[in-house]
Tab-separated table of N, CA, C and O in Angstrom:
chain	number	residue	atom	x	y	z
L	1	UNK	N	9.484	-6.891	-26.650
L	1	UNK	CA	8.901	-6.091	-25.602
L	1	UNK	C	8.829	-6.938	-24.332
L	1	UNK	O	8.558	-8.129	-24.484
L	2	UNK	N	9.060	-6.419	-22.960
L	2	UNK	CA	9.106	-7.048	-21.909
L	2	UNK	C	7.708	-7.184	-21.507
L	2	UNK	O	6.776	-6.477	-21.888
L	3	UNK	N	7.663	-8.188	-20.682
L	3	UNK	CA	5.954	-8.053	-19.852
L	3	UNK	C	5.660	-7.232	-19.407
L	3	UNK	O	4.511	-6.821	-19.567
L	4	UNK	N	6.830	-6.399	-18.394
L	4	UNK	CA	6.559	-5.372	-17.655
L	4	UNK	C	5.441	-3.934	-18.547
L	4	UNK	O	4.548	-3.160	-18.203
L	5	UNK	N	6.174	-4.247	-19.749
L	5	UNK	CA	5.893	-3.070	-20.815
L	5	UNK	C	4.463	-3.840	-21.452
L	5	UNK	O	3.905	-3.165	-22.317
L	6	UNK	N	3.975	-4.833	-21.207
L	6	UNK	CA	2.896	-4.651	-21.987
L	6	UNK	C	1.553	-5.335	-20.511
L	6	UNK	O	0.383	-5.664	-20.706
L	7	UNK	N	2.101	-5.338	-19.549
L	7	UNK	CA	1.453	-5.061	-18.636
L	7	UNK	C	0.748	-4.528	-17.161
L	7	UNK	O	1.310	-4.941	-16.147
L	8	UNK	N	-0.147	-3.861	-17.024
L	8	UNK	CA	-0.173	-2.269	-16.532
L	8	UNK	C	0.139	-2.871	-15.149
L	8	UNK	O	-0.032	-4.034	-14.781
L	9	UNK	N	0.605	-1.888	-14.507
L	9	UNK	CA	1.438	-2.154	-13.040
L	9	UNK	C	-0.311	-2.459	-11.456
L	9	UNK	O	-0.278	-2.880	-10.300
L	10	UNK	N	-1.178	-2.088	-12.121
L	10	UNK	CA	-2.258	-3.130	-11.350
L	10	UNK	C	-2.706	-4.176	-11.780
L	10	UNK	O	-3.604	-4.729	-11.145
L	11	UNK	N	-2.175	-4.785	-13.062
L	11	UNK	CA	-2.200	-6.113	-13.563
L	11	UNK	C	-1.351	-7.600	-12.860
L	11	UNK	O	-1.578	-8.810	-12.823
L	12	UNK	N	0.161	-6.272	-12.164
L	12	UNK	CA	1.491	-6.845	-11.930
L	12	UNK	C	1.303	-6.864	-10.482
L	12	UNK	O	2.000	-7.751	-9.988
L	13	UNK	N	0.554	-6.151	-9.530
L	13	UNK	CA	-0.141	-5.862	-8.562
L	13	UNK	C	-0.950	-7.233	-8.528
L	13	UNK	O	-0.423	-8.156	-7.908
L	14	UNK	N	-2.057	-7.429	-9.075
L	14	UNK	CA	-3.167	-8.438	-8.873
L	14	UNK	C	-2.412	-9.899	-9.084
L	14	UNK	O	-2.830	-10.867	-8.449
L	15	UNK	N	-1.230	-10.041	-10.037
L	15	UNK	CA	-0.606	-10.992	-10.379
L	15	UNK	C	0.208	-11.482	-8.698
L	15	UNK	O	0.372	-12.618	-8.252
L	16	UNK	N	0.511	-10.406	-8.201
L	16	UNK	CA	1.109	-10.531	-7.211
L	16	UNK	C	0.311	-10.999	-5.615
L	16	UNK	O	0.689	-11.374	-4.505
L	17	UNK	N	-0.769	-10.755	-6.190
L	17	UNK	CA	-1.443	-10.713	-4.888
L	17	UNK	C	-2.048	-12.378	-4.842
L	17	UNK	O	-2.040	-13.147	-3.881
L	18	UNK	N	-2.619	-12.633	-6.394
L	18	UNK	CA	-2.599	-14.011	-6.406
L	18	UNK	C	-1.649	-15.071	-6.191
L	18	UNK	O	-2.020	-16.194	-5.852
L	19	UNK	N	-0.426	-14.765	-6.374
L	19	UNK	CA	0.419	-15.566	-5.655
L	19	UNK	C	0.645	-15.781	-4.429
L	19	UNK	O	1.537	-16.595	-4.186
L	20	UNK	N	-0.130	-15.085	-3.181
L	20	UNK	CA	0.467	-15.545	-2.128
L	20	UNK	C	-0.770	-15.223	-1.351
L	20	UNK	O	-1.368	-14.164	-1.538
L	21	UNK	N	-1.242	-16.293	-0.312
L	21	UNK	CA	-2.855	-16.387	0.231
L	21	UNK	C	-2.391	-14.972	1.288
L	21	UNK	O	-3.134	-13.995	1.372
L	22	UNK	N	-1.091	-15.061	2.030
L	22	UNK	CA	-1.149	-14.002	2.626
L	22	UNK	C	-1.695	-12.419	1.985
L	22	UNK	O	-2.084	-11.435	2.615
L	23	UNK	N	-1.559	-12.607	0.615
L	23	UNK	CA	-1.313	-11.102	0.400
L	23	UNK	C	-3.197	-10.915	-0.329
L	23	UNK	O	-3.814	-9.855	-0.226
L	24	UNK	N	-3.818	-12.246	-1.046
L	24	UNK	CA	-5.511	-12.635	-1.106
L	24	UNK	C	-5.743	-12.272	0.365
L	24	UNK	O	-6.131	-11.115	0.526
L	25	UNK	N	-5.653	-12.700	1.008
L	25	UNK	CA	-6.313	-12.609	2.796
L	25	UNK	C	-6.508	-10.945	2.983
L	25	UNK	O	-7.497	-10.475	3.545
L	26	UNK	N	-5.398	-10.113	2.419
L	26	UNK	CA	-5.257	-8.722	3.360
L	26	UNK	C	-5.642	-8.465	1.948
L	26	UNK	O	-5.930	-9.650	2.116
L	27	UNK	N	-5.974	-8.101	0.607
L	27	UNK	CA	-6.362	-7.579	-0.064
L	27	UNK	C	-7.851	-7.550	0.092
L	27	UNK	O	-8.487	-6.500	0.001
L	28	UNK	N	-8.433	-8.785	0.343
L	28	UNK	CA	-10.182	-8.375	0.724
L	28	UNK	C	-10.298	-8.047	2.154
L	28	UNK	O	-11.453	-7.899	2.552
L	29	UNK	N	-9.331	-7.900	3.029
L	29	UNK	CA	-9.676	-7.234	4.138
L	29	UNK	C	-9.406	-5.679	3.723
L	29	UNK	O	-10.349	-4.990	4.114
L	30	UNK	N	-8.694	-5.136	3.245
L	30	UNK	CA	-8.428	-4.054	2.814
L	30	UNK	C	-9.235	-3.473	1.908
L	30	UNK	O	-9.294	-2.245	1.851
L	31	UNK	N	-10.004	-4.310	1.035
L	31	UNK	CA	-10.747	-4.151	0.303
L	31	UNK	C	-11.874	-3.407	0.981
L	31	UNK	O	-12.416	-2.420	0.483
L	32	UNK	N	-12.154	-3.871	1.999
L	32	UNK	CA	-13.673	-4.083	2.955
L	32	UNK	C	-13.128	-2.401	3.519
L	32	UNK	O	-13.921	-1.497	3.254
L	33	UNK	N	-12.273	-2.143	4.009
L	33	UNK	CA	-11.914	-1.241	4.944
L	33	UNK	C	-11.695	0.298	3.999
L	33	UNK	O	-12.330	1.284	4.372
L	34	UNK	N	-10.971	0.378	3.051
L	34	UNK	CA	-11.144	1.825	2.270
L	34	UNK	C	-12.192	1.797	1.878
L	34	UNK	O	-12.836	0.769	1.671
L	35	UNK	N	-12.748	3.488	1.615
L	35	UNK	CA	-13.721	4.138	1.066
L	35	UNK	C	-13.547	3.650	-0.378
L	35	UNK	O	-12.633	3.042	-0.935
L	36	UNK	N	-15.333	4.359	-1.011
L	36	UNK	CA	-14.804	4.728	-2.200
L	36	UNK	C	-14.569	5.829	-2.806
L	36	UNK	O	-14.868	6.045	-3.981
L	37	UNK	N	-13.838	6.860	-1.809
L	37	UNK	CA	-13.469	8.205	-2.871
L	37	UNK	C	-12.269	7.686	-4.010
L	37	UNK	O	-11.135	7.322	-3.700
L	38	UNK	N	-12.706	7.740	-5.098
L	38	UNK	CA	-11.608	7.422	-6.182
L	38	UNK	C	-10.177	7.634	-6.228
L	38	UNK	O	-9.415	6.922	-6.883
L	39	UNK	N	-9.751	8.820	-5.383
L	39	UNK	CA	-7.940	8.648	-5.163
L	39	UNK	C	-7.936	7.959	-4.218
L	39	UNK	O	-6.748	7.642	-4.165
L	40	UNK	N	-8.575	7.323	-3.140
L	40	UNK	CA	-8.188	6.424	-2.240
L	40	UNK	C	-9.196	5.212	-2.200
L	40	UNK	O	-9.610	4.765	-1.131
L	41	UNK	N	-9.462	4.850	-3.081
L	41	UNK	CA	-10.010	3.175	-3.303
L	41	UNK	C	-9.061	2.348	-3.227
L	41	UNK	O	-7.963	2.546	-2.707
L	42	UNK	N	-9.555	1.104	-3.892
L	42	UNK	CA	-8.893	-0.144	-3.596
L	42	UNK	C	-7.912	0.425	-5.573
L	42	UNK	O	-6.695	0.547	-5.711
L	43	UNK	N	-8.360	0.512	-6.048
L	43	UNK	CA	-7.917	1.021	-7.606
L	43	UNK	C	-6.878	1.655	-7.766
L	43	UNK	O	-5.937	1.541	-8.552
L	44	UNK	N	-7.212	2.616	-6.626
L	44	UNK	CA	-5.853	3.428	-6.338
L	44	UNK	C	-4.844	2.677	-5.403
L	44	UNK	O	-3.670	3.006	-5.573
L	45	UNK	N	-5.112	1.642	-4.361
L	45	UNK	CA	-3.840	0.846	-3.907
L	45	UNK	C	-3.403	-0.081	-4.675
L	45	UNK	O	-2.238	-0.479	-4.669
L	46	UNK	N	-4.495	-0.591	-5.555
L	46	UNK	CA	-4.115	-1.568	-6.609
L	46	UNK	C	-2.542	-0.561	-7.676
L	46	UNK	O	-1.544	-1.248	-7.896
L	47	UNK	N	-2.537	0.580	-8.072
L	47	UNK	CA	-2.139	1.427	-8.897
L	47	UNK	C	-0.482	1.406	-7.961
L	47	UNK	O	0.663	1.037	-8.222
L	48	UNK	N	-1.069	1.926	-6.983
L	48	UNK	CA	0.099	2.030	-6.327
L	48	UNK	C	1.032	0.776	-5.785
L	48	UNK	O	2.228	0.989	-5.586
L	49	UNK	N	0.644	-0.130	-5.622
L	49	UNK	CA	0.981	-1.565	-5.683
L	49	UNK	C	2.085	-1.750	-6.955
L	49	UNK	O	3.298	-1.542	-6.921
L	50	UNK	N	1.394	-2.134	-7.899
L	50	UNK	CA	1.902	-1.893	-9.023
L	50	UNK	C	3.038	-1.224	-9.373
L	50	UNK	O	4.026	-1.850	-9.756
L	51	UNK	N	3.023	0.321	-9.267
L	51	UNK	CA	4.092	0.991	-9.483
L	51	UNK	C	5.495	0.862	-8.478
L	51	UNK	O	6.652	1.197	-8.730
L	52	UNK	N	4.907	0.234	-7.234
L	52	UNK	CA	6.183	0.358	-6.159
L	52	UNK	C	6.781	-1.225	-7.014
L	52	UNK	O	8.007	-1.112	-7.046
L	53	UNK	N	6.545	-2.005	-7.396
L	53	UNK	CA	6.507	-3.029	-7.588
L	53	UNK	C	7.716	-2.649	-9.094
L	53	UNK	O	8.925	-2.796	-9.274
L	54	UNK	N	6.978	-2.306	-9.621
L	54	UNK	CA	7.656	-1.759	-11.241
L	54	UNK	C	8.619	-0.775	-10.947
L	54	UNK	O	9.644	-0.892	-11.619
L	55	UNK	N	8.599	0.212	-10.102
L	55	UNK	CA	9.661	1.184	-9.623
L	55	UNK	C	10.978	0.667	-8.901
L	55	UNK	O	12.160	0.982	-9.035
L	56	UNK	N	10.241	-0.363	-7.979
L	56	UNK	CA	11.707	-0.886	-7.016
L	56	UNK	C	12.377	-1.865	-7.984
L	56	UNK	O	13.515	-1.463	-8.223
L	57	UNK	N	12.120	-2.879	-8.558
L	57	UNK	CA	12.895	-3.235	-9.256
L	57	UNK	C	12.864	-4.955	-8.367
L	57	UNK	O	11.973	-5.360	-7.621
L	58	UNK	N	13.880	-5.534	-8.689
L	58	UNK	CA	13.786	-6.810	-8.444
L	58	UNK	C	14.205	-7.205	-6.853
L	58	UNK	O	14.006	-8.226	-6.196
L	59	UNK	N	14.951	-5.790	-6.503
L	59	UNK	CA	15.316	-5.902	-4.879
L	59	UNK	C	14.302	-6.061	-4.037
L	59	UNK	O	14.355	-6.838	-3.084
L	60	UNK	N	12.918	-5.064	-4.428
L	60	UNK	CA	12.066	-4.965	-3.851
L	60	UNK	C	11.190	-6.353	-2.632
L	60	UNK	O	10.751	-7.433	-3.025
L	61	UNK	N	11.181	-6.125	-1.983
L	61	UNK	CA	10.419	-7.775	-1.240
L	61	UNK	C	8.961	-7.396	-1.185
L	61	UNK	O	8.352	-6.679	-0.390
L	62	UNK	N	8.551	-8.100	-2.288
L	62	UNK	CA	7.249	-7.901	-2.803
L	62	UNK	C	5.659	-8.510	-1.855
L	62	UNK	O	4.490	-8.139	-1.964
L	63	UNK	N	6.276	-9.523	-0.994
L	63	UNK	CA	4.832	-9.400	0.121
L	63	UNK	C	4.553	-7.623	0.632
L	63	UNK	O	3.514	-6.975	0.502
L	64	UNK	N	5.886	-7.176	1.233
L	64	UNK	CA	5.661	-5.946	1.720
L	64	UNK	C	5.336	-4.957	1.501
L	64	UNK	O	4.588	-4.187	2.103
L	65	UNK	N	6.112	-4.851	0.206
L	65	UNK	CA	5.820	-3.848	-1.080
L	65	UNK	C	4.361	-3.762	-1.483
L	65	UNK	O	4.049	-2.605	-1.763
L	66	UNK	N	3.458	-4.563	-1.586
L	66	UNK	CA	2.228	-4.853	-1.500
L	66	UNK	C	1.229	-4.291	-0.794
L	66	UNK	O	0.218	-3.621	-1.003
L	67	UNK	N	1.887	-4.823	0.206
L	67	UNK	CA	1.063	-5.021	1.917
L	67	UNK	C	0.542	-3.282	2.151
L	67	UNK	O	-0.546	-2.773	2.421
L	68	UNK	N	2.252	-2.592	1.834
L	68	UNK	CA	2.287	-1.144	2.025
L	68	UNK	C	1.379	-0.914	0.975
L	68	UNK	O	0.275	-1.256	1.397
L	69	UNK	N	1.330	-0.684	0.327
L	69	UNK	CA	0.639	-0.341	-0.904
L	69	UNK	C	-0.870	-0.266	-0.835
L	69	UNK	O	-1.594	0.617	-1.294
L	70	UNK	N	-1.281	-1.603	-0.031
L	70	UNK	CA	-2.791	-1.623	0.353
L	70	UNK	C	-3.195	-1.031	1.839
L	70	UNK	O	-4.240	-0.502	2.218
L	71	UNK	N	-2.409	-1.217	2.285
L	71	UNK	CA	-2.658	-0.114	3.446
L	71	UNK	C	-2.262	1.321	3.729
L	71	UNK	O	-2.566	2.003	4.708
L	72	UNK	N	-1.533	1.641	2.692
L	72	UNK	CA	-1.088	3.203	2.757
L	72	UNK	C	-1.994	4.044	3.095
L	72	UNK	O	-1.659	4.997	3.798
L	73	UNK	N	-3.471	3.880	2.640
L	73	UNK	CA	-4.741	5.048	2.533
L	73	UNK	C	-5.533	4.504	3.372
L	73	UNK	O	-6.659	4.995	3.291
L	74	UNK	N	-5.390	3.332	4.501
L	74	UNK	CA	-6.163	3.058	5.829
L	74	UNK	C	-7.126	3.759	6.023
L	74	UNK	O	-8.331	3.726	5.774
L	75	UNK	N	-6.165	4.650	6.689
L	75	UNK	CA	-6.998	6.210	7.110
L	75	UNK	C	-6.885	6.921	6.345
L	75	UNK	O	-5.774	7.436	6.220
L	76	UNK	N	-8.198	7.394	5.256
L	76	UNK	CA	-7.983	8.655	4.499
L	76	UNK	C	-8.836	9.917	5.144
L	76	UNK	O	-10.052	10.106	5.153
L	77	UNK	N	-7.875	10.620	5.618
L	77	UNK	CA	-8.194	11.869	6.477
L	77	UNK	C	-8.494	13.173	5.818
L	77	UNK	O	-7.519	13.922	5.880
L	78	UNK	N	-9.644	13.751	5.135
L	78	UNK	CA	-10.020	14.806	4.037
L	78	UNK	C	-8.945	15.869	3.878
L	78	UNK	O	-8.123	16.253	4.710
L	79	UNK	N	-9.136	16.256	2.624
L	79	UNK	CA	-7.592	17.183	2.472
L	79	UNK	C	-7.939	18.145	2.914
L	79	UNK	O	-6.908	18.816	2.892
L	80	UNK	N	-8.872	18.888	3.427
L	80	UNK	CA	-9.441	20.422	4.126
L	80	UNK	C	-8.840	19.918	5.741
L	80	UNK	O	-8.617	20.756	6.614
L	81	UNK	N	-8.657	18.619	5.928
L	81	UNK	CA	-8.832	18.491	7.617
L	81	UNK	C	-7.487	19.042	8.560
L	81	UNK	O	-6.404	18.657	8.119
L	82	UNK	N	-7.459	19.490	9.212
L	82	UNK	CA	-5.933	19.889	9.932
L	82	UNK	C	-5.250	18.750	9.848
L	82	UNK	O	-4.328	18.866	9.041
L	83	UNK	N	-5.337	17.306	10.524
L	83	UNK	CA	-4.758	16.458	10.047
L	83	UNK	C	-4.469	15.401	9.490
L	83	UNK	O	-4.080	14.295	9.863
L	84	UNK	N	-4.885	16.229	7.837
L	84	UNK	CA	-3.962	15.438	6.748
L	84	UNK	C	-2.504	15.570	6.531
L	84	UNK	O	-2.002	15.577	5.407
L	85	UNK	N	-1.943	15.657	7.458
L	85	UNK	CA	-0.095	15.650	6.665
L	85	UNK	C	0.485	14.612	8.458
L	85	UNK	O	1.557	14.541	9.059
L	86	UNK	N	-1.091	13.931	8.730
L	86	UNK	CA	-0.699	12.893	9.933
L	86	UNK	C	-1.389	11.632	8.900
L	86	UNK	O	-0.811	10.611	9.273
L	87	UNK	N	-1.724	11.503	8.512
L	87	UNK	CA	-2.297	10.509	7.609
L	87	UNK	C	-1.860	9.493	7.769
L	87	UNK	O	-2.289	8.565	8.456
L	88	UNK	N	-0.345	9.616	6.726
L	88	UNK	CA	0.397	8.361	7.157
L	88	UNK	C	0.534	7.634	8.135
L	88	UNK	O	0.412	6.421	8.307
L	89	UNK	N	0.869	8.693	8.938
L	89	UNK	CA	1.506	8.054	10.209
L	89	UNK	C	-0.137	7.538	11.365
L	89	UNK	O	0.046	7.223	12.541
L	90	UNK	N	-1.637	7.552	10.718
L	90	UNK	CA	-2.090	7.056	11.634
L	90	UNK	C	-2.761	5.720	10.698
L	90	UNK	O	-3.301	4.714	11.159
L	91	UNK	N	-2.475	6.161	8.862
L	91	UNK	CA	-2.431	4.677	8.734
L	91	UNK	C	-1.559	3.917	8.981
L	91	UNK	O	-1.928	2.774	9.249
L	92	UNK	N	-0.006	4.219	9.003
L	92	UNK	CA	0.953	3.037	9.590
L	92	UNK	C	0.253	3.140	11.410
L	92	UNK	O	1.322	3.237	12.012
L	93	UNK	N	-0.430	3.158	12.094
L	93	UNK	CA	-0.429	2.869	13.255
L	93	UNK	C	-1.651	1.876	12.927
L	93	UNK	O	-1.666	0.792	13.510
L	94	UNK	N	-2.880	2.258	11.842
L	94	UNK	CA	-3.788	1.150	11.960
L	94	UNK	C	-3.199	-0.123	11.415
L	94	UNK	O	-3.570	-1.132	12.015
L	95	UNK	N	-2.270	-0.326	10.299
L	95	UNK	CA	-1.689	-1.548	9.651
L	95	UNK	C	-1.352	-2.147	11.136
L	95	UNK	O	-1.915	-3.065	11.732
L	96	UNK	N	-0.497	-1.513	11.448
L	96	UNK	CA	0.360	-2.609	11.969
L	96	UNK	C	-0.254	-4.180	12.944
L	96	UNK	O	0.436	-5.186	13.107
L	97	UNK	N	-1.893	-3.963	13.541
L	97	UNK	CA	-2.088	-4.702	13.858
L	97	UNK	C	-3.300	-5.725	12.814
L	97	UNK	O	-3.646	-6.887	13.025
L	98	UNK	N	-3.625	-5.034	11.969
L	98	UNK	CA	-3.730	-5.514	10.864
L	98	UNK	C	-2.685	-6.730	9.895
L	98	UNK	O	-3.148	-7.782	9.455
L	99	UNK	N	-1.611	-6.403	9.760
L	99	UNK	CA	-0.542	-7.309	9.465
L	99	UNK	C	-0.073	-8.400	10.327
L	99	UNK	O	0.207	-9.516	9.891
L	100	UNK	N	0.005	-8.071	11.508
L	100	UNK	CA	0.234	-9.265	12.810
L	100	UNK	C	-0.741	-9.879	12.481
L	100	UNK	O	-0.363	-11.040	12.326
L	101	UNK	N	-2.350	-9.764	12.168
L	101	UNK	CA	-3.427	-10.552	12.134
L	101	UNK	C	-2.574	-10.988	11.046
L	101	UNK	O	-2.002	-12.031	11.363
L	102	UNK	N	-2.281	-10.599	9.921
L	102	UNK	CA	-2.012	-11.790	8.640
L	102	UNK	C	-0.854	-12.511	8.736
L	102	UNK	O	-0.511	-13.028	7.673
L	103	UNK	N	-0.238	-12.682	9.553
L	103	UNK	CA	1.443	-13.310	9.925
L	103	UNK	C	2.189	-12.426	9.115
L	103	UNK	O	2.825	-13.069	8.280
L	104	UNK	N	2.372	-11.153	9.025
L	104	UNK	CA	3.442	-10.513	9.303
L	104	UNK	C	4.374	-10.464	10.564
L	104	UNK	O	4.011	-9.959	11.627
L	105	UNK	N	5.832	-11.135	10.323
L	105	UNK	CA	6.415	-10.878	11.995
L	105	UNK	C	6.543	-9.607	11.977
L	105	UNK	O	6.319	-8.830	11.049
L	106	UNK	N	6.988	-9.356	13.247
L	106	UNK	CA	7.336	-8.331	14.068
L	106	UNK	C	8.608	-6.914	13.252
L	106	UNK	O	8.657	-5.702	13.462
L	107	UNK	N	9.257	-7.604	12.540
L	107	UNK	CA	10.486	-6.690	11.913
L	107	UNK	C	9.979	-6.405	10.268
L	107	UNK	O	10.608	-5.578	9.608
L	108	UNK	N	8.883	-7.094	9.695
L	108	UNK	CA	8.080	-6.924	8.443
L	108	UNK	C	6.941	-5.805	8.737
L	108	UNK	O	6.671	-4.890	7.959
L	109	UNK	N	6.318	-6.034	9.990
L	109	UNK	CA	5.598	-5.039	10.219
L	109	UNK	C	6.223	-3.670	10.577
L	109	UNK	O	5.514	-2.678	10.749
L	110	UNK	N	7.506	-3.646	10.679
L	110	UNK	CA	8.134	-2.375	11.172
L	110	UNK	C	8.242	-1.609	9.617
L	110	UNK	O	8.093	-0.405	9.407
L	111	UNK	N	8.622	-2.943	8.356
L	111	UNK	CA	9.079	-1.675	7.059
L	111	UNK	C	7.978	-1.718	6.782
L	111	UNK	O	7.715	-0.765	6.049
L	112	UNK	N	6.989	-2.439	7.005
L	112	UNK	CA	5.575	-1.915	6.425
L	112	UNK	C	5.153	-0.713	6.479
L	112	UNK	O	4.795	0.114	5.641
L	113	UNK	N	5.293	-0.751	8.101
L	113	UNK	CA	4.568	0.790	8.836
L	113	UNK	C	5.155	2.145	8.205
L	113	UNK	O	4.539	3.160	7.879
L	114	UNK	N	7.090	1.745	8.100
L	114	UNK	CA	7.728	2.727	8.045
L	114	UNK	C	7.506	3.176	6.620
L	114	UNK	O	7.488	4.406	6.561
L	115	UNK	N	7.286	2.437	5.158
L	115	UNK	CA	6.712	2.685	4.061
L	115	UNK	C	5.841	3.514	4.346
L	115	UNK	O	5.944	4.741	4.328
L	116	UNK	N	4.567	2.603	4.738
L	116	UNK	CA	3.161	3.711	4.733
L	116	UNK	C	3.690	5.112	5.379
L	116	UNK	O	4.016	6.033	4.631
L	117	UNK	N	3.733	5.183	6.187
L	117	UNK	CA	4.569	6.526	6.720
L	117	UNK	C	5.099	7.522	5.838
L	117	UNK	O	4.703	8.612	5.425
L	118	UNK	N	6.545	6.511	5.610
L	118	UNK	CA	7.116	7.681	4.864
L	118	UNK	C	7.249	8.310	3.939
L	118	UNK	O	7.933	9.331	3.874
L	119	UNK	N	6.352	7.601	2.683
L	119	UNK	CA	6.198	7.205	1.326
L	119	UNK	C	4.685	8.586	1.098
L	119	UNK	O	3.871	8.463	0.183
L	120	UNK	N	4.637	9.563	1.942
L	120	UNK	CA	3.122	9.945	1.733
L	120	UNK	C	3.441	11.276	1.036
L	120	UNK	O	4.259	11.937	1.675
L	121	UNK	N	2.984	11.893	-0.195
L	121	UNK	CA	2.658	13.228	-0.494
L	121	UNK	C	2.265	14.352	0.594
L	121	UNK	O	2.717	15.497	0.637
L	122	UNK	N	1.275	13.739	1.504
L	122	UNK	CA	0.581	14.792	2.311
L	122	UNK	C	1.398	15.090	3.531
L	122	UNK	O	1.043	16.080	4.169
L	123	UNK	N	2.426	14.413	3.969
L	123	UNK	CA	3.672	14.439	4.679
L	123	UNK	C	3.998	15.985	4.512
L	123	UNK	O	3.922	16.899	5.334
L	124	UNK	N	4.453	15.976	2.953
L	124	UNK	CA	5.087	17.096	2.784
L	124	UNK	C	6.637	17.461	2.547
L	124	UNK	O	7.265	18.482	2.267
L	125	UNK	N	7.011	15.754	2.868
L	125	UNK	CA	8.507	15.579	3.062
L	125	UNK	C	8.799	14.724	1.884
L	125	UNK	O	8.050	14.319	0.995
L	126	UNK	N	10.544	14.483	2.168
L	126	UNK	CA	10.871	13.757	0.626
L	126	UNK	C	11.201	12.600	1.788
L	126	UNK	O	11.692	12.759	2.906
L	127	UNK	N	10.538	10.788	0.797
L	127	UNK	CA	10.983	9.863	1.912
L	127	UNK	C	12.556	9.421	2.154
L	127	UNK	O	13.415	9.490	1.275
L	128	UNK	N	12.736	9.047	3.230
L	128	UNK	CA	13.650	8.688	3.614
L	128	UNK	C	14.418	7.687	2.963
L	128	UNK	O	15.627	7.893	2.854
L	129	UNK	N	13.957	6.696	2.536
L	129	UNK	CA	14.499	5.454	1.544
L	129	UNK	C	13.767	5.302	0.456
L	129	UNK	O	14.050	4.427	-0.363
């Protein structure tokens, strides 16, 4: 049995995050910054972390993959509100200076943003990459 298979994709998430102070630094800032409604906690970016991680495969560039992952739900905008299907796009506007604070350059913060963005259910759309 592989590791992958006997360990859960916020295990592979936290494994990941301990490896690199950049990605410790923005996990307790991120931490601090989501609510706790249970689909958009830290549990749930931890989850989703994980799975982009286990889904992309080894191509994946896993600071980013991360990064997105913990900032996807920035802004969680109530699902009754007119705009939830802007969500994404005003948590990729809060990351991005969020990530410059953690030394993300300039062209890392662009697939960050463009992940959080495009990667959203409440979009409504299928993502682009």
């Amino acid at each position: 049995m592989t590791e992958t298979m006997t360990t859960s994709p916020r295990d592979e998430a936290l494994r990941a995050i301990e490896q690199s102070a950049a990605l410790r630094a923005l996990f307790e800032h991120a931490r601090a910054l989501l609510d706790d409604d249970p689909g958009h906690d830290v549990e749930h970016c931890l989850r989703v972390a994980g799975w982009t991680l286990r889904c992309g495969g080894p191509q994946v560039e896993v600071r980013e993959a991360v990064a997105a992952a913990l900032l996807h739900d920035v802004v969680n905008v109530p699902k009754d509100d007119p705009r939830r299907a802007e969500a994404s796009a005003l948590s990729a506007r809060e990351a991005r200076p969020i990530l410059a604070a953690f030394g993300f350059d300039a062209a890392a913060i662009e697939r960050v943003a463009h992940a959080i963005e495009d990667h959203s259910y409440s979009r409504g759309a299928t993502p682009r990459l």
